[in-house]
Short mmCIF file of C-alpha atoms and ligand atoms in Angstrom, two decimals:
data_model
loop_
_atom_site.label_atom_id
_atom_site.label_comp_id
_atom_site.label_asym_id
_atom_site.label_seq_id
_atom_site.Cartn_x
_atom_site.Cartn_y
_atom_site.Cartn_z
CA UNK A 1 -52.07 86.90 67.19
CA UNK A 2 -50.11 89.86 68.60
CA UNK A 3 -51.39 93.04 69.98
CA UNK A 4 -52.14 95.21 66.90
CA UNK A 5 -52.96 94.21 63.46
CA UNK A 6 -49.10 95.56 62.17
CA UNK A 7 -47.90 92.76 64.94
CA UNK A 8 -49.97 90.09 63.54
CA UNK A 9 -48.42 90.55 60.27
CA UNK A 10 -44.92 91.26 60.98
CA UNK A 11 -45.13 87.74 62.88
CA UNK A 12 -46.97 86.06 60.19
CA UNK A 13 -44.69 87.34 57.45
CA UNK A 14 -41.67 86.23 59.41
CA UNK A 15 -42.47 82.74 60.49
CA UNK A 16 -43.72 82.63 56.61
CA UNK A 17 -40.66 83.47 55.28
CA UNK A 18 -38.85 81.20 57.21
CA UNK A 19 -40.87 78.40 56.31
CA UNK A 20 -40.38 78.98 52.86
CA UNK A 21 -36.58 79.08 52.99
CA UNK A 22 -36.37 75.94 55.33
CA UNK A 23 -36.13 72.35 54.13
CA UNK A 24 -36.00 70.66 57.22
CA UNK A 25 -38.82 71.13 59.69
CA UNK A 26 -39.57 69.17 63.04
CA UNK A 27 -43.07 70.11 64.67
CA UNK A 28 -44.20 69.62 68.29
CA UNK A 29 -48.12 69.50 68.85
CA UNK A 30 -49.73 69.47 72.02
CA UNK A 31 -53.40 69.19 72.76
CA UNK A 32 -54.69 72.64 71.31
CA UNK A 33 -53.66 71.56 68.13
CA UNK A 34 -56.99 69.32 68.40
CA UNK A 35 -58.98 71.55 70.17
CA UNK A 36 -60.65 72.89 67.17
CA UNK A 37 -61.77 69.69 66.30
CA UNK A 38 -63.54 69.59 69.69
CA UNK A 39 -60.89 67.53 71.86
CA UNK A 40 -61.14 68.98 75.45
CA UNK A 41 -57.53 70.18 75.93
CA UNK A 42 -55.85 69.23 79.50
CA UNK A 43 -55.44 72.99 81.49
CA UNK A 44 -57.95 74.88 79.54
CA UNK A 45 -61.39 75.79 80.97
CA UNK A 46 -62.87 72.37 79.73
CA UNK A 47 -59.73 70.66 80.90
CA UNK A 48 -61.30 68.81 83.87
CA UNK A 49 -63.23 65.60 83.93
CA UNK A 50 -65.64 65.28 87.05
CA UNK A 51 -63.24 67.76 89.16
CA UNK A 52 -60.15 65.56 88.74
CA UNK A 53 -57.28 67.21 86.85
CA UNK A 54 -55.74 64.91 84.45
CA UNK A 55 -52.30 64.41 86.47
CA UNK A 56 -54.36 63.04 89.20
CA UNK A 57 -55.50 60.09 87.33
CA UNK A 58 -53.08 59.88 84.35
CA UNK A 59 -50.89 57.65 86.82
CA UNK A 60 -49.73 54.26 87.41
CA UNK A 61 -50.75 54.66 91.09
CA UNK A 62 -53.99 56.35 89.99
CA UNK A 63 -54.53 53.33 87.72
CA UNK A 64 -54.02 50.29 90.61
CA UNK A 65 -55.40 52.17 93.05
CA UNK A 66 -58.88 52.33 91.29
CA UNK A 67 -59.06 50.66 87.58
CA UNK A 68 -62.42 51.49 87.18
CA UNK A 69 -62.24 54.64 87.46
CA UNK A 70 -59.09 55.67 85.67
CA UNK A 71 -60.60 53.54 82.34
CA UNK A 72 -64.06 55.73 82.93
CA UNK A 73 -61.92 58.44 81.96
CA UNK A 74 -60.19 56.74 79.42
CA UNK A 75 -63.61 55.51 78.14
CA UNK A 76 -64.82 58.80 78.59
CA UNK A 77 -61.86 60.00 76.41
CA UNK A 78 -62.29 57.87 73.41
CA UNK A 79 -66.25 59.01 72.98
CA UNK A 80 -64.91 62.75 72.71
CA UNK A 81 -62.79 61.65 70.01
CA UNK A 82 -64.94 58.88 68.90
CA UNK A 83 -66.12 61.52 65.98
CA UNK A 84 -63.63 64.41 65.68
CA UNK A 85 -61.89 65.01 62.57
CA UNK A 86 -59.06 66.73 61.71
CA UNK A 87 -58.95 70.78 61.61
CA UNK A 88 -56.88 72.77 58.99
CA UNK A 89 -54.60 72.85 61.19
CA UNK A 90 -54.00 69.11 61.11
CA UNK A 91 -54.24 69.12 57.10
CA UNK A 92 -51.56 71.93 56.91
CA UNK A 93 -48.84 70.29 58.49
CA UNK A 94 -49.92 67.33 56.82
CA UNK A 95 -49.56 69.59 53.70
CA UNK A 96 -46.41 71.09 54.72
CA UNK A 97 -45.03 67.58 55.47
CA UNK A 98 -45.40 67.06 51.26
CA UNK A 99 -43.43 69.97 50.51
CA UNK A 100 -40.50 69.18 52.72
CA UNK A 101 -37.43 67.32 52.00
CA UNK A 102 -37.84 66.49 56.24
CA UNK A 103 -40.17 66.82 58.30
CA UNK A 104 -41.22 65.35 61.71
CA UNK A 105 -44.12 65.49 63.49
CA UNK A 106 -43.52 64.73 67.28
CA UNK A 107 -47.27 65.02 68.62
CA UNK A 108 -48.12 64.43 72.91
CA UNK A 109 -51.73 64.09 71.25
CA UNK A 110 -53.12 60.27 71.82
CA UNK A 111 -55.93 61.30 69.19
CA UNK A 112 -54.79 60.03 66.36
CA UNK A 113 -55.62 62.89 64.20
CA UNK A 114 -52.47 64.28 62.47
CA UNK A 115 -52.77 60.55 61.22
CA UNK A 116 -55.83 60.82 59.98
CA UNK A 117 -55.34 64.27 57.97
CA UNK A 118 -52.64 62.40 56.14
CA UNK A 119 -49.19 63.09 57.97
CA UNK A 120 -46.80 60.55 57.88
CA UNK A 121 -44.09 60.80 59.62
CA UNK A 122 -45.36 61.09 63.14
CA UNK A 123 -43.59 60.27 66.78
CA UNK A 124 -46.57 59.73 69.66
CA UNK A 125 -44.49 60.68 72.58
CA UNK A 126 -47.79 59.92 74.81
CA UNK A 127 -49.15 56.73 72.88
CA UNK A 128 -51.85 55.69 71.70
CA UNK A 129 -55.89 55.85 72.89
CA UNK A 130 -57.50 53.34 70.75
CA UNK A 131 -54.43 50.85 71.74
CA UNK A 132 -55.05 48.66 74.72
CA UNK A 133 -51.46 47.27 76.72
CA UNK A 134 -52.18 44.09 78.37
CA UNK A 135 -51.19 44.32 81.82
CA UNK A 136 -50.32 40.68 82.63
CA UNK A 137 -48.81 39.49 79.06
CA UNK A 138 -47.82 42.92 77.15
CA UNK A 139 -50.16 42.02 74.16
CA UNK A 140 -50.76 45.46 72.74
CA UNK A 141 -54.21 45.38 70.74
CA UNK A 142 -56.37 48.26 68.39
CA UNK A 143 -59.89 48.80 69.73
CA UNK A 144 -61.98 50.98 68.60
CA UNK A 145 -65.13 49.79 70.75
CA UNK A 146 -67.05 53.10 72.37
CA UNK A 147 -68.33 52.56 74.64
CA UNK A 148 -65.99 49.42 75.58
CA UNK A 149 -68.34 46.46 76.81
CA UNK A 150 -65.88 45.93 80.15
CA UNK A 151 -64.09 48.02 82.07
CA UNK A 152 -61.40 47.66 82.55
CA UNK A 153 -60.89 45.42 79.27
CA UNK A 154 -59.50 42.12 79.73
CA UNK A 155 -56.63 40.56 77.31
CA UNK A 156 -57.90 38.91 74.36
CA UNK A 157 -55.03 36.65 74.84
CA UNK A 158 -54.72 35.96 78.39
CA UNK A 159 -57.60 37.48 79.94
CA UNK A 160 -55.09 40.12 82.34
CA UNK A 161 -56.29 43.35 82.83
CA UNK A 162 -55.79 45.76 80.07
CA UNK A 163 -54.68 49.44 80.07
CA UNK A 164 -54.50 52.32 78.16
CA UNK A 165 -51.01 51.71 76.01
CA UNK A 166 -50.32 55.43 76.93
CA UNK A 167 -47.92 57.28 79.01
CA UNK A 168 -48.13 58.06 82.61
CA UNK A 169 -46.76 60.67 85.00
CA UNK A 170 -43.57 58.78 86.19
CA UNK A 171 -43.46 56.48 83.11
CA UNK A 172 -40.97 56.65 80.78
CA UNK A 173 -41.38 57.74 77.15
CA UNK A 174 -40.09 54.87 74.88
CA UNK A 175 -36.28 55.84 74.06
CA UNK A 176 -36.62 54.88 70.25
CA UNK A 177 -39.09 58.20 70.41
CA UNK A 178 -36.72 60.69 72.05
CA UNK A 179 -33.64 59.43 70.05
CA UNK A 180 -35.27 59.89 66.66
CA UNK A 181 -37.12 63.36 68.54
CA UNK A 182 -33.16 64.80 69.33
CA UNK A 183 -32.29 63.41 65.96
CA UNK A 184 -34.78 65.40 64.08
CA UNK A 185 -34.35 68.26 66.05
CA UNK A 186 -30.52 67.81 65.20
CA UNK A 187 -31.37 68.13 61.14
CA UNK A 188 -34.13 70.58 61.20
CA UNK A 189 -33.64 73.90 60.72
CA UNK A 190 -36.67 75.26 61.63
CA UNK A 191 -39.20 73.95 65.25
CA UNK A 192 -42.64 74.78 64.96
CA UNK A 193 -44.03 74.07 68.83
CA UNK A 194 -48.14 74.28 68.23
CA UNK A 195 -50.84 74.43 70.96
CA UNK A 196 -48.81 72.93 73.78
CA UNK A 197 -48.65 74.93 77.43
CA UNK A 198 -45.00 73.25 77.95
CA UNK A 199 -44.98 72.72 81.38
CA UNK A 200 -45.03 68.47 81.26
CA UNK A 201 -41.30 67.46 80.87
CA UNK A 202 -39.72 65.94 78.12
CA UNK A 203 -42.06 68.02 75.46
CA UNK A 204 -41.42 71.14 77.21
CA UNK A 205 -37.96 71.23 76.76
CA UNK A 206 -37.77 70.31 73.19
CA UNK A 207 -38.02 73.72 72.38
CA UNK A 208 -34.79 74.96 74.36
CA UNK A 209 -32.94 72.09 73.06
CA UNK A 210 -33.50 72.76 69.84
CA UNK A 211 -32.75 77.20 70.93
CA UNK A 212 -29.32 75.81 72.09
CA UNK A 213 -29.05 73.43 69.12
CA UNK A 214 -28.90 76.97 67.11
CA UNK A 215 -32.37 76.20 65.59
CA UNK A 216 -35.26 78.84 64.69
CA UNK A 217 -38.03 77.88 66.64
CA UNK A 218 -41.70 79.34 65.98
CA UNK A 219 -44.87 78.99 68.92
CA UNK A 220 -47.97 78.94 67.79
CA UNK A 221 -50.39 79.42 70.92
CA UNK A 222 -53.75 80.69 72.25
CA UNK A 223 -51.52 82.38 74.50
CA UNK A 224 -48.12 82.82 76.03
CA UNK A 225 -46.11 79.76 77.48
CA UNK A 226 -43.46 79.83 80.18
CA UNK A 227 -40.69 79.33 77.83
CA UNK A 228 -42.31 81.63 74.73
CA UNK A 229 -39.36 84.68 75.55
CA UNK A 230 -36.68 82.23 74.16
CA UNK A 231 -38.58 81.48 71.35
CA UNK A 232 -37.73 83.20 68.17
CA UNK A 233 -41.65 83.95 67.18
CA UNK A 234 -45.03 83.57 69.32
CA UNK A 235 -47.60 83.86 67.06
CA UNK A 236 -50.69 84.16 69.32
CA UNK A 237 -54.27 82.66 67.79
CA UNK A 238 -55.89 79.57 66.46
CA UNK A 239 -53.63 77.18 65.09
CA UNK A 240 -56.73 76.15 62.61
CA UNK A 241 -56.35 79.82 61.32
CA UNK A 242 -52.59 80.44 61.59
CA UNK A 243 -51.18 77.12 59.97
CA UNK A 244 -52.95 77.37 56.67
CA UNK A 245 -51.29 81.13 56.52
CA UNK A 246 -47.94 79.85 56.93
CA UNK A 247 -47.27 78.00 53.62
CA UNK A 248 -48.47 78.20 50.21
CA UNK A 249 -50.49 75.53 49.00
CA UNK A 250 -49.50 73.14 46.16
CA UNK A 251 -51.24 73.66 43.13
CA UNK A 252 -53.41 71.21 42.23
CA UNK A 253 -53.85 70.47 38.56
CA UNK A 254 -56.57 68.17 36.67
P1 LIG B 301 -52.54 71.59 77.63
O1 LIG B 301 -54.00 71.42 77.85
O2 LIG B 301 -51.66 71.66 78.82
O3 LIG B 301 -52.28 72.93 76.81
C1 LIG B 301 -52.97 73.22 75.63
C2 LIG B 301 -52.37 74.48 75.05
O4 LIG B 301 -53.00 74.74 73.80
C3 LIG B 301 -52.56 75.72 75.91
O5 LIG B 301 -51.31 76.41 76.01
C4 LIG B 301 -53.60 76.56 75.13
O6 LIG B 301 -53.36 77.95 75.28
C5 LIG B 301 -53.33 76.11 73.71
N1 LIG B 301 -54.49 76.18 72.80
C6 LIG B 301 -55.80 75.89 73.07
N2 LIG B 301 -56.54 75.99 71.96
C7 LIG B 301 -55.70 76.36 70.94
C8 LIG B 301 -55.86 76.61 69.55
N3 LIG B 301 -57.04 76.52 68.95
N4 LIG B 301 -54.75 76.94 68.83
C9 LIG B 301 -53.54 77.06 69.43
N5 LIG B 301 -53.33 76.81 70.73
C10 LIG B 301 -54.39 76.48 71.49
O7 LIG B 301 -52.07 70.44 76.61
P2 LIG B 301 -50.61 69.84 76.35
O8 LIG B 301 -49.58 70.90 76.41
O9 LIG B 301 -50.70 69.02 75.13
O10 LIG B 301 -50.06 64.16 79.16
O11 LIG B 301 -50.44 68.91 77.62
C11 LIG B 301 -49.30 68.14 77.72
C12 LIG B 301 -49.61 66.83 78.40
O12 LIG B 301 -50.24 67.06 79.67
C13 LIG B 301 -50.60 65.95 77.67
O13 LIG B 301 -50.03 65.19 76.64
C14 LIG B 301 -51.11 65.07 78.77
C15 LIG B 301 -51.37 66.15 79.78
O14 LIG B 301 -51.55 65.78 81.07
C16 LIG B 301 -50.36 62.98 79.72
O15 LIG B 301 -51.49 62.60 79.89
C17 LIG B 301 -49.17 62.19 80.13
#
């Protein structure tokens, strides 16, 4: 959190009482949202995979040049993930989510975990990493297999060569996902942008749209991000710890 204790709690307090009065909320996740759950995030110290960085081989080119070694990674990917669970981070936004008359969860995470802690409404602006894209016919199909028995996996329909149904460097992210993101943004009052570095294009400038859209946006990072001076709060720590501080829970009774 911020540099002395009074910091900590002036942020917290704020962002709190924001929360509270706001009845539209649109959230933006990036990887560090998941790191407590023992994801490797992507420009962290665990961040690199055999000495490649992740833009290197999160490619189309990366992927025809060498298959193999691009679903490795993949592969390599779905074991780490294989058995992580959701943090309280997840479960308070999944919380928050219940106690909102809107709220949208835009996530670059391929994990799957927001899912799994019970949000709903959830955009994957990256895809999906248990979802395999055939290559030849477009057959999109769920697999869970770790490790898979081929690599690279071949189409259950057709036999073509199957990929990762995610999003590249120099793909496109599907336009039904940044229409409803821009929408949601539109109708929110409040952003809360969670564990992401921003510096991979469209995420990173969700926040600013939604600055010059007139909306209160709140960071919740390990650390400062390029764009965290035009935010209206950076609340630096664990988003495990933080989220759960931000709203109250509902009370459950028996
Ligand atoms: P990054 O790995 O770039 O950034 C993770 C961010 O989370 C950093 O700013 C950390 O400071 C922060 N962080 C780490 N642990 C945290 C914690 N416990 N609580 C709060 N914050 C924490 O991940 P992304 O921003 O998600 O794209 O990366 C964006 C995209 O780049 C990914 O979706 C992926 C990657 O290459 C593709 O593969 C297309």
């Amino acid at each position: 959190m911020g540099d002395t204790g009074d910091t900590e709690e002036k942020e917290l307090s704020e962002a709190r009482e924001i929360l509270e009065r706001s009845s539209s909320v649109i959230v933006l996740s990036g990887a560090g949202i998941s790191a407590e759950s023992g994801v490797p995030t992507f420009r962290g110290t665990d961040g690199l995979w055999r000495n490649f960085r992740s833009e290197n081989l999160a490619t189309p080119e990366a992927f025809w040049d060498n298959p193999g070694l691009v679903w490795e990674w993949y592969d390599w990917r779905r074991r780490a993930i294989k058995d992580a669970r959701p943090n309280p981070g997840h479960f308070a936004l999944a919380e928050l989510e219940n106690q909102k008359r809107k709220f949208t969860l835009v996530t670059q995470n391929i994990d799957g975990l927001h899912q799994m802690a019970g949000s709903r409404s959830v955009l994957e602006m990256h895809g999906n990493l248990w979802e395999i894209k055939c290559t030849k016919c477009g057959l999109v199909t769920k697999d869970y297999r770790v490790p898979l028995e081929e690599l690279p996996p071949l189409c259950p329909s057709c036999g073509g060569m199957g990929r990762p149904n995610v999003v590249w460097f120099g793909e496109l992210i599907p336009m039904d996902v940044i229409d409803k993101t821009l929408k949601a943004i539109e109708e929110s009052d409040v952003m809360l942008i969670i564990g992401t570095s921003g510096v991979v294009e469209p995420a990173a400038s969700m926040g600013l749209v939604a600055k010059q859209a007139g909306k209160t946006v709140i960071e919740i990072n390990l650390e400062h991000t390029p764009n965290s001076s035009l935010f209206d709060i950076t609340i630096l720590g664990k988003s495990g710890e933080i989220l759960p501080l931000l709203y109250t829970p509902s009370v459950a009774y028996s």
